[in-house]
N, CA, C and O of each residue as an XYZ file, in Angstrom:
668
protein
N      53.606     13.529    210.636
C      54.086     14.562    211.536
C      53.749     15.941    210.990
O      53.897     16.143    209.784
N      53.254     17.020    211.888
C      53.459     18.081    211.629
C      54.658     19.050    211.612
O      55.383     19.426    212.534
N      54.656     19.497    209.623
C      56.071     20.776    209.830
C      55.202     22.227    209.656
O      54.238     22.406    208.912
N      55.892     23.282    210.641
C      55.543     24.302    210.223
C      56.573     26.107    209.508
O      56.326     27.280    209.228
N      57.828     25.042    209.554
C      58.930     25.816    208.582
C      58.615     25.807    207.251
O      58.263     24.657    206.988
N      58.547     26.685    206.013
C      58.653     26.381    205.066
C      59.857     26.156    204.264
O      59.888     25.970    203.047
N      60.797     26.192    205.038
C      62.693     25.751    204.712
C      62.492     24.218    204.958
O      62.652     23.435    204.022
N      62.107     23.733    206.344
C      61.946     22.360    206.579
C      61.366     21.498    205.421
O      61.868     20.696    204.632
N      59.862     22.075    205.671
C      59.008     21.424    204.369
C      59.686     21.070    203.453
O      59.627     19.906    203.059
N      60.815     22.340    202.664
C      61.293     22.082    201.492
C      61.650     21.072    201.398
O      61.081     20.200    200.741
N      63.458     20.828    202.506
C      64.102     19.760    202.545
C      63.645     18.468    202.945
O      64.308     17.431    202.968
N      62.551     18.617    203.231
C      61.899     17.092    203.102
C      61.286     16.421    201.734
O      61.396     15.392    201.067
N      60.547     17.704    201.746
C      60.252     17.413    199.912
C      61.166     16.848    198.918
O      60.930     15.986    198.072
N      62.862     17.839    199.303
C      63.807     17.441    198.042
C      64.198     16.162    198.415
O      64.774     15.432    197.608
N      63.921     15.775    199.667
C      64.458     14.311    200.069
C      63.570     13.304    199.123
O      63.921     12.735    198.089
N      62.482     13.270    199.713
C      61.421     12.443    198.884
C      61.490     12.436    197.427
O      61.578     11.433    196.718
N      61.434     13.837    196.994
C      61.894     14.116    195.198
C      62.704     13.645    194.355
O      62.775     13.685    193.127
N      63.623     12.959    195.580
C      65.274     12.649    194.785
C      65.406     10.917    195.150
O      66.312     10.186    194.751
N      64.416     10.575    195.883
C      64.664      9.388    196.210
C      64.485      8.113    195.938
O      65.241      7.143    195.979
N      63.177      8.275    195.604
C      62.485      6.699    195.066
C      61.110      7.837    194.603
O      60.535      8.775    195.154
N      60.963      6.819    192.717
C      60.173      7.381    192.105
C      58.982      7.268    192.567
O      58.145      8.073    192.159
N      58.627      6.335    193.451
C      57.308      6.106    194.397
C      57.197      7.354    194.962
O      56.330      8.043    194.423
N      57.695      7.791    195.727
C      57.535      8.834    196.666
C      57.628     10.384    196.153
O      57.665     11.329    196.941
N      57.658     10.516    194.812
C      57.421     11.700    194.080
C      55.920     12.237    194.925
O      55.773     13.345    195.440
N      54.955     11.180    194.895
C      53.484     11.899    195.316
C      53.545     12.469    196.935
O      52.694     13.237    197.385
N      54.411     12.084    197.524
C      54.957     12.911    199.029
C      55.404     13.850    199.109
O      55.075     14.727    199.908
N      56.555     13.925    198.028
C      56.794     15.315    198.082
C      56.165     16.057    197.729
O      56.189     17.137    198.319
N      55.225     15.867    196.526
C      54.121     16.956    195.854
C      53.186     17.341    197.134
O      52.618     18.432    197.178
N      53.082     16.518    198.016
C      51.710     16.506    199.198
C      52.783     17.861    200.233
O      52.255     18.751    200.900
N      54.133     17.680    200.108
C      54.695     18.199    201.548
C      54.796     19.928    200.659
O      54.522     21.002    201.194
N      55.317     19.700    199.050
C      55.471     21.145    198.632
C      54.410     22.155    198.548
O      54.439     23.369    198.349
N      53.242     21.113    198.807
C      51.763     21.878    198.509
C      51.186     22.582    200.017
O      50.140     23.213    200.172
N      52.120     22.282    200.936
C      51.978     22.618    201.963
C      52.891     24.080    202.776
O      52.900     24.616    203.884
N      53.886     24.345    200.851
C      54.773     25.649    201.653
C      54.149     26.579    200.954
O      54.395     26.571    199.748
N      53.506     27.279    201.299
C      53.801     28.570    200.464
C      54.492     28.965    199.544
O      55.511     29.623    199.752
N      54.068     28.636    198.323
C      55.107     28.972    197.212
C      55.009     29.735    196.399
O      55.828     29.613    195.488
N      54.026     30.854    196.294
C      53.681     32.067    195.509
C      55.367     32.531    195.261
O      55.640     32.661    194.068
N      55.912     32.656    195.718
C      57.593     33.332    195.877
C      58.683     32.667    195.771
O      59.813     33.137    195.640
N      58.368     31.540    195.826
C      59.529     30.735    195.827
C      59.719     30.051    194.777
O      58.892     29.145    194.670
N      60.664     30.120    193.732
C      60.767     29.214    192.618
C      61.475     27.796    192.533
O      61.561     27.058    191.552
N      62.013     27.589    193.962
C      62.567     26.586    194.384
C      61.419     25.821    194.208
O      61.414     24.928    193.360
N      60.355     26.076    194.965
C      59.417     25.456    195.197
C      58.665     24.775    194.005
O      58.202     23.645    193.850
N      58.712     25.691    193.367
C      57.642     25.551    192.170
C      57.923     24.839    190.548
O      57.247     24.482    189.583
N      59.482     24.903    190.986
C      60.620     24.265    190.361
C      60.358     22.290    190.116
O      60.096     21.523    189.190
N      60.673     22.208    191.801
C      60.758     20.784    192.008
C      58.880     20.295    192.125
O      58.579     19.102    192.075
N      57.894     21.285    192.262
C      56.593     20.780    192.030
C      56.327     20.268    190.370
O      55.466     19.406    190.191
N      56.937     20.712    189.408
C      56.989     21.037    188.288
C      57.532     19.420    187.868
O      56.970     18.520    187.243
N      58.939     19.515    188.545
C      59.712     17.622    188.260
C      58.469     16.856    188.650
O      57.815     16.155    187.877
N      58.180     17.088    190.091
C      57.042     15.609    190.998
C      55.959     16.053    189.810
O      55.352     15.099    189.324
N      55.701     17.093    189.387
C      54.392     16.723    188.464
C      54.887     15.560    187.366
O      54.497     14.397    187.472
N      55.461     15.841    186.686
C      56.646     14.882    185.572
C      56.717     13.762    185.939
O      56.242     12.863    185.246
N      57.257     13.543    186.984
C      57.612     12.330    187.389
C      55.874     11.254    188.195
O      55.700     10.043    188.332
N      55.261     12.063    188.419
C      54.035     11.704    189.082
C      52.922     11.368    187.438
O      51.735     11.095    187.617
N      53.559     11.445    185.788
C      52.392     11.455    184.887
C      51.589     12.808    184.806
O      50.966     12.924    183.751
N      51.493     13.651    185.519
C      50.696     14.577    185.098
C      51.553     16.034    184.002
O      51.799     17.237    184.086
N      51.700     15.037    183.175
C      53.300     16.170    182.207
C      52.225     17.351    182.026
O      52.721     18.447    182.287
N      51.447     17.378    181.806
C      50.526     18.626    181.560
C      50.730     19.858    182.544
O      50.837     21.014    182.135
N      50.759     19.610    183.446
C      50.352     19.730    184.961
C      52.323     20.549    185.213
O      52.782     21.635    185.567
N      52.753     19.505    184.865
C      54.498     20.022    184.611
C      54.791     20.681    183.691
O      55.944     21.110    183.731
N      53.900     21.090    182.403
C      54.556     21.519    181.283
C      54.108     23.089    181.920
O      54.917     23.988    181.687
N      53.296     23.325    182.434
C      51.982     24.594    182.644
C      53.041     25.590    183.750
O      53.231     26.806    183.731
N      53.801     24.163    184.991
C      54.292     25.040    186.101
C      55.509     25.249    185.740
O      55.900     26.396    185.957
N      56.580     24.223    185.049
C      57.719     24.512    184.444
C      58.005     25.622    183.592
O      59.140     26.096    183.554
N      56.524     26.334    182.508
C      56.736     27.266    182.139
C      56.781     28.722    183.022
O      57.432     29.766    183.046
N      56.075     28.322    183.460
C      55.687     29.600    184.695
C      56.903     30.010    185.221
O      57.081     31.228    185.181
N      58.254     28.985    185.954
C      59.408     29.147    186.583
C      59.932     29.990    185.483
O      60.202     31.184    185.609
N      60.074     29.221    184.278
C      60.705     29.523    183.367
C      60.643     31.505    183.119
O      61.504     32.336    182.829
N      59.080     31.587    183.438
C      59.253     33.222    182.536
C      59.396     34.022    183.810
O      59.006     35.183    183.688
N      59.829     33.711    184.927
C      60.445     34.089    186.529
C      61.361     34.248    186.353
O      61.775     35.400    186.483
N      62.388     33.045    185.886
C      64.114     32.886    186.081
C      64.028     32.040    184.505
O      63.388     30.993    184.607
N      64.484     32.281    183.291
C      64.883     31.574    182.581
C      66.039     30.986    182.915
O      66.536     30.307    182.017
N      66.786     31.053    184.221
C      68.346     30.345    183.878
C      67.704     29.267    184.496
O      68.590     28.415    184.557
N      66.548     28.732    185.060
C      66.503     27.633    185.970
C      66.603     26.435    185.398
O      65.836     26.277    184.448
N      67.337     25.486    185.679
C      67.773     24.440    184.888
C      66.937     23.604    184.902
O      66.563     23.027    183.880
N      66.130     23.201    186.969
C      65.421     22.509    186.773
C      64.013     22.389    185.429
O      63.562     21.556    184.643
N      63.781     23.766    185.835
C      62.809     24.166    184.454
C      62.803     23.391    183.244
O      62.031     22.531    182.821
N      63.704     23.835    182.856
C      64.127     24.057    181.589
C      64.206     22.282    181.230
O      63.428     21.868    180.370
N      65.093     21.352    181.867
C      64.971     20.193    181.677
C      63.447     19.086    182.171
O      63.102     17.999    181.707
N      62.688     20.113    183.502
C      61.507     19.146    183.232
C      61.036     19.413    182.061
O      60.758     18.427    181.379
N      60.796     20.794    181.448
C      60.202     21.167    179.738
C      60.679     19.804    178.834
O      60.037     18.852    178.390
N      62.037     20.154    178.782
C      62.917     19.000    177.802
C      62.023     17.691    177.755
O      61.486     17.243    176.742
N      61.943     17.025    179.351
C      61.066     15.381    179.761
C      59.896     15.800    179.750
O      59.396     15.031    180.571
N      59.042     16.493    179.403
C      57.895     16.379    179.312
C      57.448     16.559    177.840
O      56.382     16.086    177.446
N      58.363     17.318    176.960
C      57.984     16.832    175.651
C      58.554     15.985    175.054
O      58.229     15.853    173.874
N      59.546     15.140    175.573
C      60.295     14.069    175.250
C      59.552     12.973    175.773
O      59.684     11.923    175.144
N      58.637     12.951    176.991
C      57.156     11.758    176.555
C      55.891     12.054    175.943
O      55.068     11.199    175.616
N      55.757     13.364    175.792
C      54.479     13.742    174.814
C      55.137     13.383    173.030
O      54.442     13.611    172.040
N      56.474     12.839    172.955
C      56.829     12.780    171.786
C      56.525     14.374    170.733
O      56.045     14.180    169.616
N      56.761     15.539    171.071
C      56.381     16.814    170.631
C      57.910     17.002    170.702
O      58.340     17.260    171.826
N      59.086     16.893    169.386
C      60.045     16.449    169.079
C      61.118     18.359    168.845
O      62.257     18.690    169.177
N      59.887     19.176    168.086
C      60.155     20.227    168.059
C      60.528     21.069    169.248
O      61.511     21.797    169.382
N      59.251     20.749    170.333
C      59.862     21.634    171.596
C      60.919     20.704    172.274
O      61.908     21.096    172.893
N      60.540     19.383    172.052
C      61.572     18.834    173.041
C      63.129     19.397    173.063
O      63.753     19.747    174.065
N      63.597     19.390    171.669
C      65.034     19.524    171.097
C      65.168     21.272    171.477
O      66.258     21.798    171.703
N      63.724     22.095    171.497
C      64.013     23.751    171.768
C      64.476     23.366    173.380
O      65.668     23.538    173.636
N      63.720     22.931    174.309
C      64.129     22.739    175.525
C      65.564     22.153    175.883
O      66.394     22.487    176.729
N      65.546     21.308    175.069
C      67.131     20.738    175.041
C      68.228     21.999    174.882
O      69.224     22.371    175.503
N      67.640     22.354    173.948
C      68.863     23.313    174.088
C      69.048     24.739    175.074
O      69.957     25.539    175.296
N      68.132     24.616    175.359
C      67.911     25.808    176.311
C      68.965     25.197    177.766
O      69.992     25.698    178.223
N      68.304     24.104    178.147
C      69.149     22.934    179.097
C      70.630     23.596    179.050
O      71.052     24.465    179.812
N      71.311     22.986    177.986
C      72.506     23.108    177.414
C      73.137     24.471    177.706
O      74.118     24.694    178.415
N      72.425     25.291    177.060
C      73.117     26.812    177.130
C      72.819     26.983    178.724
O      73.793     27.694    178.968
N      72.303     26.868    179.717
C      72.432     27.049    181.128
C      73.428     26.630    181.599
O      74.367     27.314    182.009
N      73.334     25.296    181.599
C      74.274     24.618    182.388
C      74.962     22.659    181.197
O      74.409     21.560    181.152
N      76.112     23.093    180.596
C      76.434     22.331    180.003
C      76.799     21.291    180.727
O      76.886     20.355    179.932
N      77.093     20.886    181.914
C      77.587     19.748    182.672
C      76.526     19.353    182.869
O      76.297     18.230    182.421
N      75.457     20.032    183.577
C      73.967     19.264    184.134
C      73.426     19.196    183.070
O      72.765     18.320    183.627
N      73.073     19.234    182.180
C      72.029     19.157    181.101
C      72.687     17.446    180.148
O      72.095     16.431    179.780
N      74.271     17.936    180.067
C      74.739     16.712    178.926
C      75.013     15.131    179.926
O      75.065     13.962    179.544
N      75.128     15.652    181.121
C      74.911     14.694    181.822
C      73.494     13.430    182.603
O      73.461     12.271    183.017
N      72.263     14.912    182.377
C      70.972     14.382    182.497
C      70.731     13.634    181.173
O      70.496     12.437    181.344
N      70.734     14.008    180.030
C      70.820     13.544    178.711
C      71.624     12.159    177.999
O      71.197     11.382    177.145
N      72.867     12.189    178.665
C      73.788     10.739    178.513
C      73.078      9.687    179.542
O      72.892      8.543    179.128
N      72.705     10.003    180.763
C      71.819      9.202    181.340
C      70.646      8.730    180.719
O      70.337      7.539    180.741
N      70.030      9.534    180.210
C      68.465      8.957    179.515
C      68.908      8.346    178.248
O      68.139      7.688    177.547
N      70.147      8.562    177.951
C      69.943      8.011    176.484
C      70.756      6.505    176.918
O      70.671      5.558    176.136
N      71.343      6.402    177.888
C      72.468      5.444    178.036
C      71.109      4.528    178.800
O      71.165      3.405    178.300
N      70.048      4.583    179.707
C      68.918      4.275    179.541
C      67.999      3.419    178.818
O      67.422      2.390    179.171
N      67.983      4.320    177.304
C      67.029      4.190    176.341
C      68.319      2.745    175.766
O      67.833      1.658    175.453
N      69.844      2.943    175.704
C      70.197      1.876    174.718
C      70.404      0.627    175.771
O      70.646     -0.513    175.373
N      70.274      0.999    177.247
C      70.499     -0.759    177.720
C      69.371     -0.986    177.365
O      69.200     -2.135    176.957
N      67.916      0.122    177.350
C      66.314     -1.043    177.416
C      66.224     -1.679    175.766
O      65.538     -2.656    175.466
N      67.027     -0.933    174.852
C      66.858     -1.621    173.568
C      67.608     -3.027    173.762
O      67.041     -4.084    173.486
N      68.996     -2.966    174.283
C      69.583     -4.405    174.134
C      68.293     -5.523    175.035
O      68.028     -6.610    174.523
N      67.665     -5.132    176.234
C      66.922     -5.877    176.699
C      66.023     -5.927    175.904
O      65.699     -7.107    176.036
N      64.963     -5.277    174.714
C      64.147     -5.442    173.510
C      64.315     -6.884    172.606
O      63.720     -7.901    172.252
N      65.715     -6.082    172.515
C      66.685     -7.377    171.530
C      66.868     -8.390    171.297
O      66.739     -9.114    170.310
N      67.442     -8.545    172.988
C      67.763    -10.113    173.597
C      66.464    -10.951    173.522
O      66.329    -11.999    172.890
N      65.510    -10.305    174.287
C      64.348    -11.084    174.474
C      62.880    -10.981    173.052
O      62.096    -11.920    172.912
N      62.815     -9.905    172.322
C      62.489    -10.196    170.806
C      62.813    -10.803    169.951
O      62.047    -11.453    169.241
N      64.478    -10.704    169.774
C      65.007    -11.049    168.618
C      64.937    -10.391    167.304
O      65.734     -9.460    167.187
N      64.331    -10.588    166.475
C      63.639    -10.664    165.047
C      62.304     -9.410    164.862
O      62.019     -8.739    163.870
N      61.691     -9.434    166.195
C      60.788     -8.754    166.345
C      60.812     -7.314    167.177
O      59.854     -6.620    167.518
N      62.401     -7.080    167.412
C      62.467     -5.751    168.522
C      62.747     -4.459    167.876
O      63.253     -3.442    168.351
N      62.206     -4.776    166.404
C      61.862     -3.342    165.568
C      60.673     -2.949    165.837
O      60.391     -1.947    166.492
N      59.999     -3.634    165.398
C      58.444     -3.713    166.150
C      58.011     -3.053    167.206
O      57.115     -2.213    167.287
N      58.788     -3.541    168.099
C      58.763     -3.425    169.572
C      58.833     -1.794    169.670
O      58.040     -1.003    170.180
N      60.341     -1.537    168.849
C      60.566     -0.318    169.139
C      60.053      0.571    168.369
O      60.594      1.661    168.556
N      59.068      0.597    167.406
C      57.941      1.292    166.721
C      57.322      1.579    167.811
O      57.591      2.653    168.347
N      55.982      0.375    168.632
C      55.338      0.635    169.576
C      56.034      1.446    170.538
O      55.315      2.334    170.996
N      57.687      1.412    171.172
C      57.983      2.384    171.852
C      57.663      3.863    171.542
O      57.312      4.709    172.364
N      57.854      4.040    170.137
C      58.484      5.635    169.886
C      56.811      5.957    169.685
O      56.550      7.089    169.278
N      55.450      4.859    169.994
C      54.579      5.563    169.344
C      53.696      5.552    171.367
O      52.734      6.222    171.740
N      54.515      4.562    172.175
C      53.388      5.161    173.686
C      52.834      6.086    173.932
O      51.823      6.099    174.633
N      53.421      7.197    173.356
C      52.943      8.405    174.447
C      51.451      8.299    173.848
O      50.514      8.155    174.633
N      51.262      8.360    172.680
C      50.358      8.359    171.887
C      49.041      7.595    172.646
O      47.991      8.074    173.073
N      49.555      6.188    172.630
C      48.673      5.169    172.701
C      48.486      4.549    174.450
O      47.379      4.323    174.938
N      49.418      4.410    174.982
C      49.330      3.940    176.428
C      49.825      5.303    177.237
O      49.591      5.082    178.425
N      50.401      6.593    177.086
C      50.652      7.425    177.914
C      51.935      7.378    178.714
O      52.275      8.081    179.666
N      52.746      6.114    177.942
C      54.275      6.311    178.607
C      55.185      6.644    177.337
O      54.786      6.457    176.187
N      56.309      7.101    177.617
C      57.777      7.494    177.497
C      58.286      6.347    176.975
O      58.258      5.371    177.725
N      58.737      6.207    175.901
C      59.479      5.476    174.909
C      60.392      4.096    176.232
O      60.091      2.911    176.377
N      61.361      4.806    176.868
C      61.657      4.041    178.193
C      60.851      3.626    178.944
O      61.479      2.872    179.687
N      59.620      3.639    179.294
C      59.082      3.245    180.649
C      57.818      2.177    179.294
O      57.030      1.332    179.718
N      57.904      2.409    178.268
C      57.242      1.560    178.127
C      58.235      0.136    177.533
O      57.774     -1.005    177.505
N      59.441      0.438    177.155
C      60.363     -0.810    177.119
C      60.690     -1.361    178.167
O      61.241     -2.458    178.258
N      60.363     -0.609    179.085
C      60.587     -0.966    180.431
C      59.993     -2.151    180.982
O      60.391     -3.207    181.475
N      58.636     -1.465    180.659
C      56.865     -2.332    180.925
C      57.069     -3.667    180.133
O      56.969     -4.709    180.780
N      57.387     -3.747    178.585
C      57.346     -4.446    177.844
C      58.371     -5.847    178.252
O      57.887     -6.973    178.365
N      59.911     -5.538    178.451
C      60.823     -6.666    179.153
C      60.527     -6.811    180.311
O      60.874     -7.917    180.724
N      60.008     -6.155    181.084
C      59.331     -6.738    182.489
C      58.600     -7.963    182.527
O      58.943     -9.057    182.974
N      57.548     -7.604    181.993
C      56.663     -8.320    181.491
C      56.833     -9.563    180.719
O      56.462    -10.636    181.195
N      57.299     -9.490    179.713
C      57.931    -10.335    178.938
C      58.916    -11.834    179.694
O      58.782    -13.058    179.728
N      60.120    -10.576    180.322
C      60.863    -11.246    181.656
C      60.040    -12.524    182.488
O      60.430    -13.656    182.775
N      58.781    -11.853    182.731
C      58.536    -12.637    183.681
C      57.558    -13.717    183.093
O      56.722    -14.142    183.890
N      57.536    -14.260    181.733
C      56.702    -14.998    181.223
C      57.519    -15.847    180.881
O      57.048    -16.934    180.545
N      58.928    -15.679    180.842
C      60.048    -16.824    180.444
C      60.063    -17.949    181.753
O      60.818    -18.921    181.723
């Protein structure tokens, strides 16, 4: 369908953005379609769908950009946080973290207890289904970004999936 609001556009975008990680590449297609020289809303949530779409580069470049616009922007500030928290770049990650924090302490410690509460069910699934060997396992996690291009989670993810489905 054709939109020609750039308010509309948005809220379709944040729909898609927030919904199913599939559909990150829809919203990037609908935000690329508002005019966003001005809008940091915009350029905000292009910044997450970059993140969330693999192109952290691509997110680290526009997230900064918001950033030296509006430093209070949270979204910012926490795609920064997830994008050096899968480039494994430990120094900025923890600077972004805290930047998170000092904005907005409810949204930031709450995005954060999620990823980490995350990271410890995919270890018990490591566990269960390694055993003996889910140190290992979790070496190769902390070293993906490196080697396969995922996030400590999405590659434990990959790994008990997989695994899962060979039992």
């Amino acid at each position: 369908s054709e939109y020609h609001d750039d308010d509309v556009l948005f809220e379709v975008a944040l729909y898609y953005s927030h919904n199913d990680i599939r559909e990150y590449e829809e919203a990037l297609s609908i935000l690329n379609k508002i005019n966003h020289q001005d809008r940091i809303d915009v350029q905000a949530n292009m910044a997450w769908c970059y993140y969330k779409t693999d192109r952290v580069d691509e997110a680290i470049f526009r997230a900064q950009q918001v950033y030296l616009q509006d430093p209070e922007n949270r979204l910012a500030t926490i795609t920064l946080y997830c994008a050096y928290d899968y480039k494994k770049d430990w120094k900025k990650c923890i600077e972004w973290a805290d930047k998170s924090i000092a904005i907005d302490s409810n949204f930031a410690q709450t995005f954060f207890i999620k990823a980490y509460a995350q990271y410890e069910q995919l270890v018990g699934g490591v566990e269960t289904l390694f055993k003996d060997s889910a140190g290992k396992i979790q070496d190769f996690a902390d070293m993906a970004y490196q080697t396969a291009g995922l996030s400590a989670n999405e590659y434990m993810s990959t790994v008990t999936s997989f695994s899962a489905s060979l039992l």
